[in-house]
GROMACS .gro file of C-alpha atoms in nm:
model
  296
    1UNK     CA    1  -5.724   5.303 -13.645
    2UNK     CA    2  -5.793   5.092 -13.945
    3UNK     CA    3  -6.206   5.134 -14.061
    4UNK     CA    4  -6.267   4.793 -13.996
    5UNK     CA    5  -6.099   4.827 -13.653
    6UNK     CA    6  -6.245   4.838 -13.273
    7UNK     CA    7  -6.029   4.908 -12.992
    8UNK     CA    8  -6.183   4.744 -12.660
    9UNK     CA    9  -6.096   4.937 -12.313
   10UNK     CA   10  -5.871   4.660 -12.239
   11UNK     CA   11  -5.650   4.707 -12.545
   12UNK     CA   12  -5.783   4.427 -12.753
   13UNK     CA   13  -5.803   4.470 -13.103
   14UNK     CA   14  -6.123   4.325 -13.285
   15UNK     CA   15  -6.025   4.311 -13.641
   16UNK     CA   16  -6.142   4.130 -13.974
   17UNK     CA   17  -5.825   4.106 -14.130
   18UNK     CA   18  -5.601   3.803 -14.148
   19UNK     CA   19  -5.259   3.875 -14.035
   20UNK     CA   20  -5.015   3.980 -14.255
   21UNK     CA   21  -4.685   3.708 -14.237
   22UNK     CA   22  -4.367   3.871 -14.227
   23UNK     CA   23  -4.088   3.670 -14.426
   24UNK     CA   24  -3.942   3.519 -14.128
   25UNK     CA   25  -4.292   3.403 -14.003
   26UNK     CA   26  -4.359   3.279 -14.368
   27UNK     CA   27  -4.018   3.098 -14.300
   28UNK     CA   28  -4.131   2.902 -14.004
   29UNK     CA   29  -4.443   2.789 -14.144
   30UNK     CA   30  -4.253   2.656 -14.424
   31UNK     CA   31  -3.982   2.492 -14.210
   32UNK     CA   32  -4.275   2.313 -14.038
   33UNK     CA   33  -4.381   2.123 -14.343
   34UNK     CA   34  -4.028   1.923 -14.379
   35UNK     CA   35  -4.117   1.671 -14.100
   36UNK     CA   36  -4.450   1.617 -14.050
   37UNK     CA   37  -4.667   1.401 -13.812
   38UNK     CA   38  -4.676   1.030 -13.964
   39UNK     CA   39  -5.033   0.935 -14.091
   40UNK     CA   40  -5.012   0.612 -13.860
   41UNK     CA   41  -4.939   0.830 -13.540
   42UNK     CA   42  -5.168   1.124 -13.607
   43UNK     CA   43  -5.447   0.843 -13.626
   44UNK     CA   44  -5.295   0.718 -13.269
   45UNK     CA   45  -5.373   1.076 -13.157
   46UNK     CA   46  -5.719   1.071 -13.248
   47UNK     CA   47  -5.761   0.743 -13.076
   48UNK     CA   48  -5.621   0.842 -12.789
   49UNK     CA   49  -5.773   1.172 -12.768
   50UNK     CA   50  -5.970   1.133 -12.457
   51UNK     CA   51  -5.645   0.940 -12.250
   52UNK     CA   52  -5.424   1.229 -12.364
   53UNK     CA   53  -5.630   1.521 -12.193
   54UNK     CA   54  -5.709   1.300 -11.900
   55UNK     CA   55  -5.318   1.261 -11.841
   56UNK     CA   56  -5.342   1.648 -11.937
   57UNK     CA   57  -5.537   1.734 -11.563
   58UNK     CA   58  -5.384   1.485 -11.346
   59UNK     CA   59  -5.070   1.638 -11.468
   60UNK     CA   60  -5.208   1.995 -11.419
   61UNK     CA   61  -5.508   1.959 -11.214
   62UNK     CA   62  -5.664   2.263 -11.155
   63UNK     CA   63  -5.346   2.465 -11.206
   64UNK     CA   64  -5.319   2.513 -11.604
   65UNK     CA   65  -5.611   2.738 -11.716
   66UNK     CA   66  -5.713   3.069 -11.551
   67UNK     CA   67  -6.073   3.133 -11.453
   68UNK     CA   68  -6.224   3.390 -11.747
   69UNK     CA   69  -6.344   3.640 -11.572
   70UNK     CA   70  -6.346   3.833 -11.921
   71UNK     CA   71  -6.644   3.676 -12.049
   72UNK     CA   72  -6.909   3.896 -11.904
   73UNK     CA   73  -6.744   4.177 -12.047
   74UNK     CA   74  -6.705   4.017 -12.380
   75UNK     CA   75  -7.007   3.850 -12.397
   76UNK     CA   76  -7.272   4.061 -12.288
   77UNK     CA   77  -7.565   3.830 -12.360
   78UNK     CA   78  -7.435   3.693 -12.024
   79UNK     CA   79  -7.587   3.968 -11.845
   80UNK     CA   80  -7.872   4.116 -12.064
   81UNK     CA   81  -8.155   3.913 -11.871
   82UNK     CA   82  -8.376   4.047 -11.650
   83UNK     CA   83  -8.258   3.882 -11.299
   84UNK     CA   84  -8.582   3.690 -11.246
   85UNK     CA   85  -8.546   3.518 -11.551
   86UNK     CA   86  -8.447   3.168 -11.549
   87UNK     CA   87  -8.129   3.080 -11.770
   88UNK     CA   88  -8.040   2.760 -11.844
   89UNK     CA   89  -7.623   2.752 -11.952
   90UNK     CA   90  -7.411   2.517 -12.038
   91UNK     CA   91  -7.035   2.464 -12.094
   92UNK     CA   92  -6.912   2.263 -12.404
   93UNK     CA   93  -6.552   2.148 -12.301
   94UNK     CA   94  -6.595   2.284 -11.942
   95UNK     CA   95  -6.256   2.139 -11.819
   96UNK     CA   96  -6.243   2.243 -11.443
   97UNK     CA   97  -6.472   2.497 -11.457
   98UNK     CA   98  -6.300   2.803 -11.543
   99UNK     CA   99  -6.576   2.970 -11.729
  100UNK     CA  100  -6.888   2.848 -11.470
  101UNK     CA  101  -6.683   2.917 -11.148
  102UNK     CA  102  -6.653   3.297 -11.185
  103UNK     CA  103  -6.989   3.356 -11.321
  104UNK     CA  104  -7.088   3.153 -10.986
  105UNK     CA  105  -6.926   3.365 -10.778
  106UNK     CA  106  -7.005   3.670 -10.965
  107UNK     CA  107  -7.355   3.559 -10.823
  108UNK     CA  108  -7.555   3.463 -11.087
  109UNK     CA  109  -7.835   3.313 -10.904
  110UNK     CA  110  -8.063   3.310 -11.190
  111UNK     CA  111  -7.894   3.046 -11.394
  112UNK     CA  112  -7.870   2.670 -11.386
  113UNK     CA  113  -7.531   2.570 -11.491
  114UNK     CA  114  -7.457   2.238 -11.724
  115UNK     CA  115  -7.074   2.192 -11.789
  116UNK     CA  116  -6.943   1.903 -11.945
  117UNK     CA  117  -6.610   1.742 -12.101
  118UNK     CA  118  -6.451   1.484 -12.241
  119UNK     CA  119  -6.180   1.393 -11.935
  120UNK     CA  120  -6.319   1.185 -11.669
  121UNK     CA  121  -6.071   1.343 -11.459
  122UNK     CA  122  -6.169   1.729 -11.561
  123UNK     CA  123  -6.555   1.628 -11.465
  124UNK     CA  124  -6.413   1.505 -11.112
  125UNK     CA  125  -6.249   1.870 -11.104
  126UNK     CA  126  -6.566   2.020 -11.150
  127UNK     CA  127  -6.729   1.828 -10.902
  128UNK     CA  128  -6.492   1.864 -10.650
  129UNK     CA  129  -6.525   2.238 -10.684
  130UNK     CA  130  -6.619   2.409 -10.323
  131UNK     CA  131  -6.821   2.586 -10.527
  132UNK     CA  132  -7.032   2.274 -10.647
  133UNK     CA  133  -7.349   2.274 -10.595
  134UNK     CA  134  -7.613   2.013 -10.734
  135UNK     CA  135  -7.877   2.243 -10.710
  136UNK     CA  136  -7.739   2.483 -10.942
  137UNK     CA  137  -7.464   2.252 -11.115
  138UNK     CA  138  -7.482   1.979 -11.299
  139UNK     CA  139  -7.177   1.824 -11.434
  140UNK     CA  140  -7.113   1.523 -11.655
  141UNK     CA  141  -6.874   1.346 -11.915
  142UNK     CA  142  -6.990   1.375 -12.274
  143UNK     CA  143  -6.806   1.359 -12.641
  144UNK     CA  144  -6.909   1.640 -12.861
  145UNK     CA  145  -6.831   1.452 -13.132
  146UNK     CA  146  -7.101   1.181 -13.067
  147UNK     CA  147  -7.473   1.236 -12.935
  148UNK     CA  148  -7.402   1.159 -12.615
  149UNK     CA  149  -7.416   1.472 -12.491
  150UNK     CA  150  -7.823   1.446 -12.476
  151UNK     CA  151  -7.797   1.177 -12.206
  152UNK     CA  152  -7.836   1.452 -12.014
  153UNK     CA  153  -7.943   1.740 -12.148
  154UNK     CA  154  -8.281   1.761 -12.334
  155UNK     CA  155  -8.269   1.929 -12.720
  156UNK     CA  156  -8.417   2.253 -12.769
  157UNK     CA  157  -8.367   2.383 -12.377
  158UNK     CA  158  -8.057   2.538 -12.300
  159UNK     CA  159  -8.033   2.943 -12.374
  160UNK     CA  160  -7.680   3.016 -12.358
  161UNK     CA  161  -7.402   2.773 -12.470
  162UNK     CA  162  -6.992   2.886 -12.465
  163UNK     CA  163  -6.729   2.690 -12.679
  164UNK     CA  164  -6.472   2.836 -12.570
  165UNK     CA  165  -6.124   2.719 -12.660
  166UNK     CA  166  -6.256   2.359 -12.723
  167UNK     CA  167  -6.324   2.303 -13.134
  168UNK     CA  168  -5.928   2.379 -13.209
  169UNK     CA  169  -5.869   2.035 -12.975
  170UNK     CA  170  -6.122   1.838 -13.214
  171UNK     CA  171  -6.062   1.696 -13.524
  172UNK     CA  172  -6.161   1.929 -13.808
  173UNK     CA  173  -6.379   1.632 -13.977
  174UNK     CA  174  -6.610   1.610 -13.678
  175UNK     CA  175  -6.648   2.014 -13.613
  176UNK     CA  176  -6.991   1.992 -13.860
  177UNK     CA  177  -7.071   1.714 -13.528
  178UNK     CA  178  -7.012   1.979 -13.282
  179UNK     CA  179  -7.204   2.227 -13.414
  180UNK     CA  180  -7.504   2.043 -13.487
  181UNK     CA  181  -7.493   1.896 -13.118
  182UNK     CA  182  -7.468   2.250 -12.993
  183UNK     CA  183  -7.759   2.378 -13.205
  184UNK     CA  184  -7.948   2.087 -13.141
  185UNK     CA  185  -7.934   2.194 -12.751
  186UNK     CA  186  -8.012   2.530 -12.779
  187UNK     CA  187  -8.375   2.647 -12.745
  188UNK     CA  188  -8.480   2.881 -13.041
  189UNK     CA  189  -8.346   3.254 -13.004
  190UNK     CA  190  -8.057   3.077 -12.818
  191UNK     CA  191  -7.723   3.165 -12.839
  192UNK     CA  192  -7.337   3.004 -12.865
  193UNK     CA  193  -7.081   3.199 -12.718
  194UNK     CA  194  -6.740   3.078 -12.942
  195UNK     CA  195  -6.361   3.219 -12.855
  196UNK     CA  196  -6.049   3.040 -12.993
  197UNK     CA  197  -5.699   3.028 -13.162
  198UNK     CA  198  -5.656   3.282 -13.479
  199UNK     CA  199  -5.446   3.202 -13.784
  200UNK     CA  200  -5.107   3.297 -13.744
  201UNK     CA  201  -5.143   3.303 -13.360
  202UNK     CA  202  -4.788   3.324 -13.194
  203UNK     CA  203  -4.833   3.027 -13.119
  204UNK     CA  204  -4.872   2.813 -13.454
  205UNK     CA  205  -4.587   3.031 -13.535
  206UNK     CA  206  -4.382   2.851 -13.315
  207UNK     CA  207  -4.429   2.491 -13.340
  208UNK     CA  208  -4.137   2.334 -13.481
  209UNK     CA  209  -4.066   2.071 -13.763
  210UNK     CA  210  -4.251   1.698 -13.655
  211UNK     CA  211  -4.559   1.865 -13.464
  212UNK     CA  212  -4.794   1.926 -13.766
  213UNK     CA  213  -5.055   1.695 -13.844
  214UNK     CA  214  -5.249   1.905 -14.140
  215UNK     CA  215  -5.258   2.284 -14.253
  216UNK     CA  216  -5.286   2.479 -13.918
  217UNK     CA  217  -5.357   2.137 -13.703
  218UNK     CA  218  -5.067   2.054 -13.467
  219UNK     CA  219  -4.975   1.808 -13.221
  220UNK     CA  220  -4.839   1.983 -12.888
  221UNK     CA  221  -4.588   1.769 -12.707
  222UNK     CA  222  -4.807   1.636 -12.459
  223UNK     CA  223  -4.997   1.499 -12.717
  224UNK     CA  224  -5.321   1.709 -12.693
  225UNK     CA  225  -5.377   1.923 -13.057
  226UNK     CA  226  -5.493   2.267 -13.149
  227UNK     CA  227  -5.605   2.392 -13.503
  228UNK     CA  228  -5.610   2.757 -13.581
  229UNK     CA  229  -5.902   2.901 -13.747
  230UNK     CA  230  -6.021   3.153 -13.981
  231UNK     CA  231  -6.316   3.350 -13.956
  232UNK     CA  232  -6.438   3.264 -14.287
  233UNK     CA  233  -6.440   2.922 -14.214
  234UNK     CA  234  -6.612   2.923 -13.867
  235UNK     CA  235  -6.876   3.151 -14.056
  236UNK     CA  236  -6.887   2.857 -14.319
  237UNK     CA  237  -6.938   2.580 -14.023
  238UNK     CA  238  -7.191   2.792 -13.824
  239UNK     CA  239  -7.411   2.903 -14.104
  240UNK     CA  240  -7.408   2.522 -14.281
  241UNK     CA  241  -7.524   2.417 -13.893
  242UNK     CA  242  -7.788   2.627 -13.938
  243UNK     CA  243  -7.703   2.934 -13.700
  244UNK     CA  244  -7.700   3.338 -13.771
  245UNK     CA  245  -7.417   3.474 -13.749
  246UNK     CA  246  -7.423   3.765 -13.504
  247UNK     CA  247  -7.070   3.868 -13.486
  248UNK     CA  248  -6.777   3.672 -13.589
  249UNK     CA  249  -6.423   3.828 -13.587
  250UNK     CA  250  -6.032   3.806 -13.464
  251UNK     CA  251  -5.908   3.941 -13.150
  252UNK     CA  252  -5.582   4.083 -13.120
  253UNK     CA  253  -5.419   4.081 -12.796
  254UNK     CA  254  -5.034   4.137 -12.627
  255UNK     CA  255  -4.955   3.959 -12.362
  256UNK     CA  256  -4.748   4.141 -12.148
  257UNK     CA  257  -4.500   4.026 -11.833
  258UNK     CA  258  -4.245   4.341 -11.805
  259UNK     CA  259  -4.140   4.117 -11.474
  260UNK     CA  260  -4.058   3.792 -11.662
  261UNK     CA  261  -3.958   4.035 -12.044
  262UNK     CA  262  -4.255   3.862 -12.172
  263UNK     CA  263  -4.426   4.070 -12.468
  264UNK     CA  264  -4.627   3.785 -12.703
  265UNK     CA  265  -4.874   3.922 -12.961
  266UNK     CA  266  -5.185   3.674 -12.972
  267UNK     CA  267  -5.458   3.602 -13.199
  268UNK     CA  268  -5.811   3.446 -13.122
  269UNK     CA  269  -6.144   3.457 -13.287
  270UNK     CA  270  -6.435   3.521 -13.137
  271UNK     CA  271  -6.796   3.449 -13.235
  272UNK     CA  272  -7.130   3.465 -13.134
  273UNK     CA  273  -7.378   3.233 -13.310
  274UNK     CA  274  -7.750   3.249 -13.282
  275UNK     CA  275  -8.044   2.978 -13.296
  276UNK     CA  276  -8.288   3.144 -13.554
  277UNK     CA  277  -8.626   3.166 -13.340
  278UNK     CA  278  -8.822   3.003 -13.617
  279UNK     CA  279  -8.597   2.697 -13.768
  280UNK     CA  280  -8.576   2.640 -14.148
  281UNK     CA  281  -8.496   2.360 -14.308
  282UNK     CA  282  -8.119   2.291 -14.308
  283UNK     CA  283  -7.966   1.990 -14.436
  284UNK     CA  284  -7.770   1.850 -14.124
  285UNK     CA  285  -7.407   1.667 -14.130
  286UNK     CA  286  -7.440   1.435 -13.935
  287UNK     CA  287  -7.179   1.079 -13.844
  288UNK     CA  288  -7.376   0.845 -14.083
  289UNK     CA  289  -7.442   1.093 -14.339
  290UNK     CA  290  -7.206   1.054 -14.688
  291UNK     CA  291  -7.160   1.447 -14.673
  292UNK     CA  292  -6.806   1.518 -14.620
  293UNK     CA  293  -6.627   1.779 -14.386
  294UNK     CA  294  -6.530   2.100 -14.605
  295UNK     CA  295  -6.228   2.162 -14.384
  296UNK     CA  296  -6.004   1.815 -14.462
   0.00000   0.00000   0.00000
């Protein structure tokens, strides 16, 4: 094992090393560049943004994602509370509720649950959840991307928030939004619980020539889009939104299905992200400011 290297119980790899491209891989990255997505269409995309991951659930429904039961195991500020303390959580992206579903019926009576997303349809998931309850549950339609999200959901008051698989579907100018919306919600001390794709992730790998919109930003053929990220430059985003970083790295994993000869190796980064509990003076990005995105 590499010095830099820990091996979780369930075989994951936590490493801070990009991957290293073989010449075939470097060969398909390459081959992607010869057709890529036309300015006029990846501005469609954009647009549309919101109608393509609403098609995206009534397509799937509830079917696509599996609930993470990991995250209590990977994120351990989920359970570090003493049980008569009140946590207030919320979902950024929540899409049916695969992340606030298991921890409900893991019984975590202690929290109050916010979870929302930018599908309509997702939010009527959620809602339709038999595990829905108003009194611990609130969900709602918001755009990360805009302010809206405080509509309903004071600043400063929630203690946990998860972004988990959700930034690599955004736009990389408006990520500097995102962040500042989800440090603006936290409560000092608070914390953002971050998982998403890696660099080099098998799957990047294999998107073929007329999906790419920009370096590592894709179009998948359903017309949703996925970036994949670096840690550097989620330590970059974090930090200029004015978090600490408390641990920020890429996870390794093989996904393995002897029954079907499936045996993919996958990358993700992962990233926790704290709210200082006295707040400095940062200078904030915000949608009418003339600072521009570092990641164009």
């Amino acid at each position: 094992m590499e010095p830099d290297e820990r091996i979780a119980a369930n075989g994951d790899i936590f490493v801070h090393r990009l991957k290293q491209l073989t010449d075939e891989e470097k060969g398909r990255l390459a081959l992607q560049n010869a057709r890529m997505v036309p300015e006029a269409k990846a501005a469609k995309l954009e647009r549309e943004a919101k109608r393509h991951w609403d098609i995206f659930y009534k397509r799937n429904e509830t079917k696509f994602f599996r609930d993470r039961h990991w995250t209590t195991r990977e994120f351990q500020e989920l359970i570090n509370f003493d049980s008569e303390q009140q946590i207030v959580f919320l979902e950024m992206g929540c899409g049916v509720g695969n992340m606030i579903f298991p921890l409900l019926e893991e019984g975590f009576s202690n929290f109050y649950f916010y979870a929302c997303d930018f599908s309509p349809r997702a939010v009527d998931f959620v809602k339709s959840n038999k595990l829905y309850d108003e009194s611990r549950v609130k969900a709602f339609c918001a755009d990360l991307t805009t302010d809206n999200l405080f509509e309903n959901i004071s600043e400063n008051s929630v203690d946990i928030a998860s972004l988990i698989f959700v930034l690599s579907a955004i736009h990389p100018d408006m990520w500097p939004q995102v962040a500042h919306v989800a440090f603006r919600c936290l409560k000092p001390g608070g914390v953002l619980l971050f998982r998403d794709y890696g660099r080099y992730d098998m799957a990047q790998l294999r998107f073929k020539p007329g999906h790419k919109i920009a370096d590592n930003f894709y179009m998948r053929q359903d017309g949703t889009r996925s970036y994949y990220f670096t840690e550097e430059e989620l330590a970059v985003l974090f930090s200029k939104a004015g978090f600490e970083i408390l641990s920020n790295t890429y996870v390794q994993r093989r996904t393995v299905n002897f029954k079907e000869g499936i045996d993919v190796p996958r990358i993700f980064v992962q990233g926790k992200y704290k709210k200082p509990e006295t707040e400095g003076k940062f200078k904030y990005w915000s949608q009418n400011s003339e600072e521009q995105s570092c990641f164009k």
